[in-house]
Amino acid sequence: MYKNVRNFILIIITSTIIFILKTSQFPGGEAGMAPIFIILTNIFGFIISVLVTYIFRKKIEYKYDWNILIHVGICFSILIFGFKINPFSSELQAPHIELAFWNYIAILISAFSVFIIQKVIK
């Protein structure tokens, strides 16, 4: 359980840093609240992922790659269904499409990097 929590925290930190670094190029009025979405998504995703891992700990406790995929799926579900952030939506305007896109890319890049680090350490 400890390694799962550590992986989730690494994903949270790296995805938040990636997203903030990428969105720092936008003006404050267009991207002012965008980092809050990734932080809230990561916090809710962390809580739900830890609960899912705890509930199914006998089946997925040592399957770290599955736990990372579960975390990514939960974060994507929160973005799509909770915050209604969809980069393919026709309702979004030009800068918001890129911000929504980078929400997903930041989570994927950080999860993939934690996944690679986990495979190298094994």
mmCIF file of C-alpha atoms in Angstrom:
data_model
loop_
_atom_site.group_PDB
_atom_site.id
_atom_site.type_symbol
_atom_site.label_atom_id
_atom_site.label_comp_id
_atom_site.label_asym_id
_atom_site.label_seq_id
_atom_site.Cartn_x
_atom_site.Cartn_y
_atom_site.Cartn_z
ATOM 1 C CA MET A 1 0.000 0.000 0.000
ATOM 2 C CA TYR A 2 2.877 2.363 0.786
ATOM 3 C CA LYS A 3 4.348 2.099 -2.720
ATOM 4 C CA ASN A 4 0.957 2.774 -4.276
ATOM 5 C CA VAL A 5 0.523 5.922 -2.211
ATOM 6 C CA ARG A 6 4.063 6.977 -3.091
ATOM 7 C CA ASN A 7 3.337 6.471 -6.795
ATOM 8 C CA PHE A 8 0.098 8.445 -6.544
ATOM 9 C CA ILE A 9 1.889 11.317 -4.790
ATOM 10 C CA LEU A 10 4.637 11.336 -7.432
ATOM 11 C CA ILE A 11 2.004 11.505 -10.165
ATOM 12 C CA ILE A 12 0.239 14.356 -8.376
ATOM 13 C CA ILE A 13 3.405 16.393 -7.911
ATOM 14 C CA THR A 14 4.784 15.884 -11.408
ATOM 15 C CA SER A 15 1.483 16.454 -13.208
ATOM 16 C CA THR A 16 0.874 19.653 -11.251
ATOM 17 C CA ILE A 17 4.379 20.931 -12.013
ATOM 18 C CA ILE A 18 4.087 20.038 -15.712
ATOM 19 C CA PHE A 19 0.716 21.731 -15.993
ATOM 20 C CA ILE A 20 1.775 24.886 -14.148
ATOM 21 C CA LEU A 21 4.942 25.194 -16.219
ATOM 22 C CA LYS A 22 2.980 24.776 -19.439
ATOM 23 C CA THR A 23 0.160 27.142 -18.506
ATOM 24 C CA SER A 24 2.453 29.887 -17.239
ATOM 25 C CA GLN A 25 2.687 31.159 -20.825
ATOM 26 C CA PHE A 26 -1.011 32.085 -20.872
ATOM 27 C CA PRO A 27 -2.323 35.433 -19.602
ATOM 28 C CA GLY A 28 -3.733 35.353 -16.083
ATOM 29 C CA GLY A 29 -7.293 36.110 -17.141
ATOM 30 C CA GLU A 30 -7.491 33.120 -19.456
ATOM 31 C CA ALA A 31 -5.686 30.566 -17.322
ATOM 32 C CA GLY A 32 -6.010 31.985 -13.829
ATOM 33 C CA MET A 33 -8.079 29.188 -12.298
ATOM 34 C CA ALA A 34 -6.777 26.363 -14.490
ATOM 35 C CA PRO A 35 -4.136 25.085 -12.021
ATOM 36 C CA ILE A 36 -6.890 24.706 -9.431
ATOM 37 C CA PHE A 37 -8.603 22.123 -11.669
ATOM 38 C CA ILE A 38 -5.512 19.929 -11.922
ATOM 39 C CA ILE A 39 -4.856 20.223 -8.181
ATOM 40 C CA LEU A 40 -8.459 19.346 -7.291
ATOM 41 C CA THR A 41 -8.484 16.543 -9.845
ATOM 42 C CA ASN A 42 -5.308 15.106 -8.344
ATOM 43 C CA ILE A 43 -6.581 15.408 -4.770
ATOM 44 C CA PHE A 44 -9.918 13.746 -5.555
ATOM 45 C CA GLY A 45 -8.165 11.166 -7.731
ATOM 46 C CA PHE A 46 -5.710 10.401 -4.922
ATOM 47 C CA ILE A 47 -8.467 9.890 -2.371
ATOM 48 C CA ILE A 48 -10.535 7.675 -4.656
ATOM 49 C CA SER A 49 -7.469 5.729 -5.857
ATOM 50 C CA VAL A 50 -6.336 5.024 -2.303
ATOM 51 C CA LEU A 51 -9.848 3.867 -1.404
ATOM 52 C CA VAL A 52 -10.058 1.602 -4.465
ATOM 53 C CA THR A 53 -6.600 0.207 -3.747
ATOM 54 C CA TYR A 54 -7.546 -0.374 -0.117
ATOM 55 C CA ILE A 55 -10.835 -2.064 -0.993
ATOM 56 C CA PHE A 56 -9.243 -4.361 -3.587
ATOM 57 C CA ARG A 57 -5.886 -4.688 -1.798
ATOM 58 C CA LYS A 58 -5.803 -8.475 -2.010
ATOM 59 C CA LYS A 59 -6.112 -8.463 -5.804
ATOM 60 C CA ILE A 60 -4.102 -5.404 -6.857
ATOM 61 C CA GLU A 61 -1.750 -4.644 -3.964
ATOM 62 C CA TYR A 62 1.481 -5.558 -5.755
ATOM 63 C CA LYS A 63 0.351 -4.702 -9.273
ATOM 64 C CA TYR A 64 1.732 -1.183 -9.395
ATOM 65 C CA ASP A 65 1.115 -0.737 -13.109
ATOM 66 C CA TRP A 66 -2.578 -1.491 -12.625
ATOM 67 C CA ASN A 67 -2.752 0.943 -9.737
ATOM 68 C CA ILE A 68 -1.226 3.670 -11.892
ATOM 69 C CA LEU A 69 -3.759 2.934 -14.640
ATOM 70 C CA ILE A 70 -6.581 3.020 -12.111
ATOM 71 C CA HIS A 71 -5.366 6.412 -10.883
ATOM 72 C CA VAL A 72 -5.158 7.805 -14.426
ATOM 73 C CA GLY A 73 -8.625 6.467 -15.242
ATOM 74 C CA ILE A 74 -10.076 8.003 -12.108
ATOM 75 C CA CYS A 75 -8.431 11.370 -12.828
ATOM 76 C CA PHE A 76 -9.719 11.333 -16.410
ATOM 77 C CA SER A 77 -13.208 10.436 -15.169
ATOM 78 C CA ILE A 78 -13.103 13.325 -12.704
ATOM 79 C CA LEU A 79 -12.044 15.721 -15.458
ATOM 80 C CA ILE A 80 -14.724 14.516 -17.872
ATOM 81 C CA PHE A 81 -17.676 13.920 -15.579
ATOM 82 C CA GLY A 82 -16.874 16.079 -12.561
ATOM 83 C CA PHE A 83 -15.449 19.231 -14.081
ATOM 84 C CA LYS A 84 -16.839 18.764 -17.620
ATOM 85 C CA ILE A 85 -13.378 19.430 -19.077
ATOM 86 C CA ASN A 86 -13.245 17.815 -22.488
ATOM 87 C CA PRO A 87 -10.691 19.054 -25.032
ATOM 88 C CA PHE A 88 -12.852 17.735 -27.879
ATOM 89 C CA SER A 89 -15.926 19.721 -26.829
ATOM 90 C CA SER A 90 -17.227 22.257 -29.303
ATOM 91 C CA GLU A 91 -18.144 24.614 -26.449
ATOM 92 C CA LEU A 92 -14.536 25.521 -25.596
ATOM 93 C CA GLN A 93 -12.723 28.457 -27.166
ATOM 94 C CA ALA A 94 -9.122 28.495 -28.410
ATOM 95 C CA PRO A 95 -7.043 28.964 -25.229
ATOM 96 C CA HIS A 96 -9.320 26.752 -23.154
ATOM 97 C CA ILE A 97 -8.986 23.834 -25.569
ATOM 98 C CA GLU A 98 -5.232 23.855 -25.070
ATOM 99 C CA LEU A 99 -5.610 24.136 -21.294
ATOM 100 C CA ALA A 100 -8.012 21.184 -21.242
ATOM 101 C CA PHE A 101 -5.664 19.216 -23.464
ATOM 102 C CA TRP A 102 -2.729 19.889 -21.137
ATOM 103 C CA ASN A 103 -4.752 18.696 -18.148
ATOM 104 C CA TYR A 104 -4.835 15.249 -19.722
ATOM 105 C CA ILE A 105 -1.292 15.339 -21.109
ATOM 106 C CA ALA A 106 0.219 16.340 -17.740
ATOM 107 C CA ILE A 107 -1.449 13.393 -16.022
ATOM 108 C CA LEU A 108 -0.382 10.989 -18.786
ATOM 109 C CA ILE A 109 3.233 12.186 -18.850
ATOM 110 C CA SER A 110 3.577 11.979 -15.090
ATOM 111 C CA ALA A 111 1.922 8.543 -14.902
ATOM 112 C CA PHE A 112 4.084 7.235 -17.724
ATOM 113 C CA SER A 113 7.246 8.550 -16.065
ATOM 114 C CA VAL A 114 6.305 6.959 -12.723
ATOM 115 C CA PHE A 115 5.485 3.733 -14.577
ATOM 116 C CA ILE A 116 8.927 3.735 -16.273
ATOM 117 C CA ILE A 117 10.698 4.526 -12.996
ATOM 118 C CA GLN A 118 8.781 1.687 -11.329
ATOM 119 C CA LYS A 119 9.866 -0.750 -14.050
ATOM 120 C CA VAL A 120 13.515 0.367 -13.834
ATOM 121 C CA ILE A 121 13.568 0.013 -10.032
ATOM 122 C CA LYS A 122 12.088 -3.496 -10.188
#
